[in-house]
Amino acid sequence: MASGGGYRHSSSGAPTRLSTKIDKQNSGAYATPKASAKSRIPASPSTGSGFRRSSSGPLPAQPRASADAGVPGRVRVAVRLRPRNSEELVADADFGDSVELQPELKRLKLRKNNWESETYEFDEVLTEFASQKRVYEVVAKPVVESVLEGYNGTVMAYGQTGTGKTFTLGRLGDEDTAARGIMVRAMEDILADVSLETDTVSVSYMQLYMETIQDLLDPANDNIAIVEDPKTGDVSLPAATLVDIRDQKSFVELLRVGEQHRFAANTKLNTESSRSHAILMVHVRKTVKGRQDMDMSYRGENGHHTSSHSLRPPVIRKSKLVVVDLAGSERIDKSGSEGHTLEEAKSINLSLSALGKCINALAENSPHVPVRDSKLTRLLRDSFGGTARTSLVVTIGPSPRHRGETASTIMFGQRAMKVENMVKLKEEFDYKSLCRRLDIELDKLIAENERQRKYFEDEVERLRVEAQKRIAEAEKSCKIALENDKTKFQQDYMDSIKKLEEKWKVNQQAIEKSRAEQESRTATKSDELLEVRNMLENEKNLRQSSQDEIIDLRNQIQHWKKLEESRGAEIVKLRKLLDTEASQKEKLEEEIAVLKSQLLQLSIEAEETRRSLDRGASGKIFPGFDSLMSQANRNSQLRDQTNGPKPPIAKLFEQVGLQKILSLLESEDADVRVHAVKVVANLAAEEANQEKIVEAGGLTSLLTLLRSSEDETIRRVAAGAIANLAMNETNQEMIMAQGGVSLLSMTASDAEDPQTLRMVAGAIANLCGNDKLQARLRGEGGIKALLGMVSCGHPDVLAQVARGIANFAKCESRAATQGNTMGRSLLIEDGSLPWIVKNANNEAAPIRRHIELALCHLAQHEVNAKEIINEGALWELVRISRDCSREDIRMLAYRTLTSSPTLQAEMRRLRIEC
Ligand code: ADP
Ligand code: MG
């Protein structure tokens, strides 16, 4: 029979007590199976709806246990009648049974006496012939299935000692498998259902006696405490031994051991097992298959996320099956023979009587249920009036001698049938396992990520190396191609020159030949007559030509006379013009001098005013300036009044004193400094003043200005003045001694105005012409500074640079000729050759001249020859020796080329002639 055919209850939902009268009238008045089927609560998965949730339905977002308030589920009660035992067969041989069972009507008739009986309806009525298998299926199987689906379940046997509680629940069936009881069969079903890879089944087994819980799997553990979760009210026995069950055999062995311990404990406590409650707890922890499958879709074929549910933790169901073999329900005083005191007797029965009270209270819907009165009721809190699915089997014996106990057992069962539980699914999310899984996933992703990163890095490195290799190859091939082209063009050039020269030679020879032929022809005419005639002819011609010449000379004299006259007039005119120009120039110069003196005067005045202000106007510091001022004022007044001659600037410093003008170079007023430096520069332009300026410390002041002034105008003018002073050899040495080269280099590198650069380049160029200063000038970066200035590109600057280089090269050349042996040219060392080669044919004549000279000087030393060839300067020298418009330079180049063995050799190699 299917488990679905198990329990049912009456249409009223409560057990029905029927009177014999009714029974006698018509059994059709009972709730029929059909009628009761309407309100029947499904008891197995096959019955569908009801409180079970469909496993194929949509998944809940929250664990069912917390979201679901539960489904009503009444406590199911079956009654089982034990067959007469041998004693009863004898003793009660003359009596009928105290009960009559009507299993098909699920009714039991309890005889009151020979003519009266009471009828009770149960969820299931099991006769003395009911097999253990059938008892399991109708009493326990629905509960076991429920547990496997995540609900708590309880199976409990209640009845008088000896009526078959242990037979029903605890038979191991060693000798006869058909005799196996509910515990063994339940475990069989559980183990068949779970997957031992993902699920666990564990068992604890204890007995409750005199309100003490003893561990039947560890007898030493004899006082186990009940722990209640304050939030959920769930009770647990953390101290109890919990054994994982993996197969049926070990479970049966465990039950056997438990049974032995129970026997030993009862012997020790001087009691019987009928006085203790045996409690088996089976904990089932299941991972819900449907969700697990879905979670497996976490990774697709390519290992990427494919499901939005990937972060949903797996669902686990933790349910518990409690099987309770209760102590005998008979009253203790009746059996009495055990020799307990009354207090002991009360304690022995405390749990059982408390269970009865709780069931009464629940059956009557009493507001107070005394759950806390005993340990048994605390342990079974979930089984009665809780969330568990509970099935009770009440066992009775047939003997009329125990009619009272039987009646009380039946009444207990009837009351229990009224107890309604709210079954709830015990389901929760397994966050720990999700966490573990995500950790593993994360590790995998990290490893993958690292692998990919390493791959990319390797790839980038490989590409970089490859690219470098390719660039190097391309550069190399490019260089080779360029070299080849260059050689080819030079070769072509050489060939064409050679051809032209050969043609010229051939032509020359042809001319020579024809001339010789003509001469030999003339020589053959030696006729005397012809000679005399010729002589006569000659005489005649001579006379004629002399006459013509005389006439011509006369004409020329006439012409010259006329020309002289007109030129005389022109000269007179030009002289007059020159005179006016000269007087005008003088006037202008005087005017310039006056203007300059006025300017200086104003500067001095400003300076004076400032100083007097600084010193609280206490007195004049520079009386000389006062006189200068008054002098200047007088002059201007004089000029205004008389418009007469004005004093030249030269006189100005005679009057004011050079020392004072120089002191103005340090004035704090920028304008004064500018004017003062201009005056000094003007003075320095005249050779006559140079010595005085240097003696008065002017050179030092100018160099100081170069070092300290921020104003480029001042630095430009100062550099100009220094350039002028640097024309003199003594001054050149002084400039060097005072670090002038570094200052000039610094000025060059800061300058923006080409005119400043021109001044600086001019000064350095002058220094380059001093034989004694060569090494030092170069050592202090003079050549580098010169070459640095070419980047400005201004022809004036380039001309000065070229002049400096030429000067330097000339000195080097001179030193070498004087026998001062030296190494390679310092100019070449400092890298000037490429610039020289590049500008050797510059459009500007001054630049070109200087460079041509420099090249000739450099080439005069064999030690430079190699570099000259390498840098392509040889071609330039050849060009100069052929094309230079200045004869002296052309000759110098020629001499240089012909005197150098290295250059000669190279020219031969290139087949160049000069
Ligand atoms: P209880 O546990 O209620 O005290 P037991 O299960 O120990 O009772 O049963 C007492 C005796 O009756 C045992 O010898 C048992 O084998 C026997 N017995 C009980 N129920 C049946 C039954 N349905 N069929 C045959 N023998 C039974
Ligand atoms: Mg028993």
Tab-separated table of C-alpha atoms and ligand atoms in Angstrom, residues 160-167 259 262 273-276 325-328, ligand 2:
chain	number	residue	atom	x	y	z
A	160	GLN	CA	1.909	0.111	28.615
A	161	THR	CA	5.064	-1.874	29.223
A	162	GLY	CA	5.091	-5.046	27.199
A	163	THR	CA	2.648	-3.876	24.527
A	164	GLY	CA	5.306	-3.731	21.773
A	165	LYS	CA	6.760	-0.172	21.696
A	166	THR	CA	10.312	-1.408	21.441
A	167	PHE	CA	9.146	-4.180	19.130
A	259	GLU	CA	20.911	-1.031	23.475
A	262	ARG	CA	20.987	1.040	27.974
A	273	SER	CA	14.378	-0.098	30.503
A	274	SER	CA	10.603	0.241	30.643
A	275	ARG	CA	11.045	3.158	33.044
A	276	SER	CA	13.347	5.153	30.780
A	325	ASP	CA	10.560	4.873	22.631
A	326	LEU	CA	8.686	6.168	25.655
A	327	ALA	CA	8.726	4.592	29.125
A	328	GLY	CA	5.813	2.348	29.927
B	2	MG	MG	10.196	-1.413	25.618
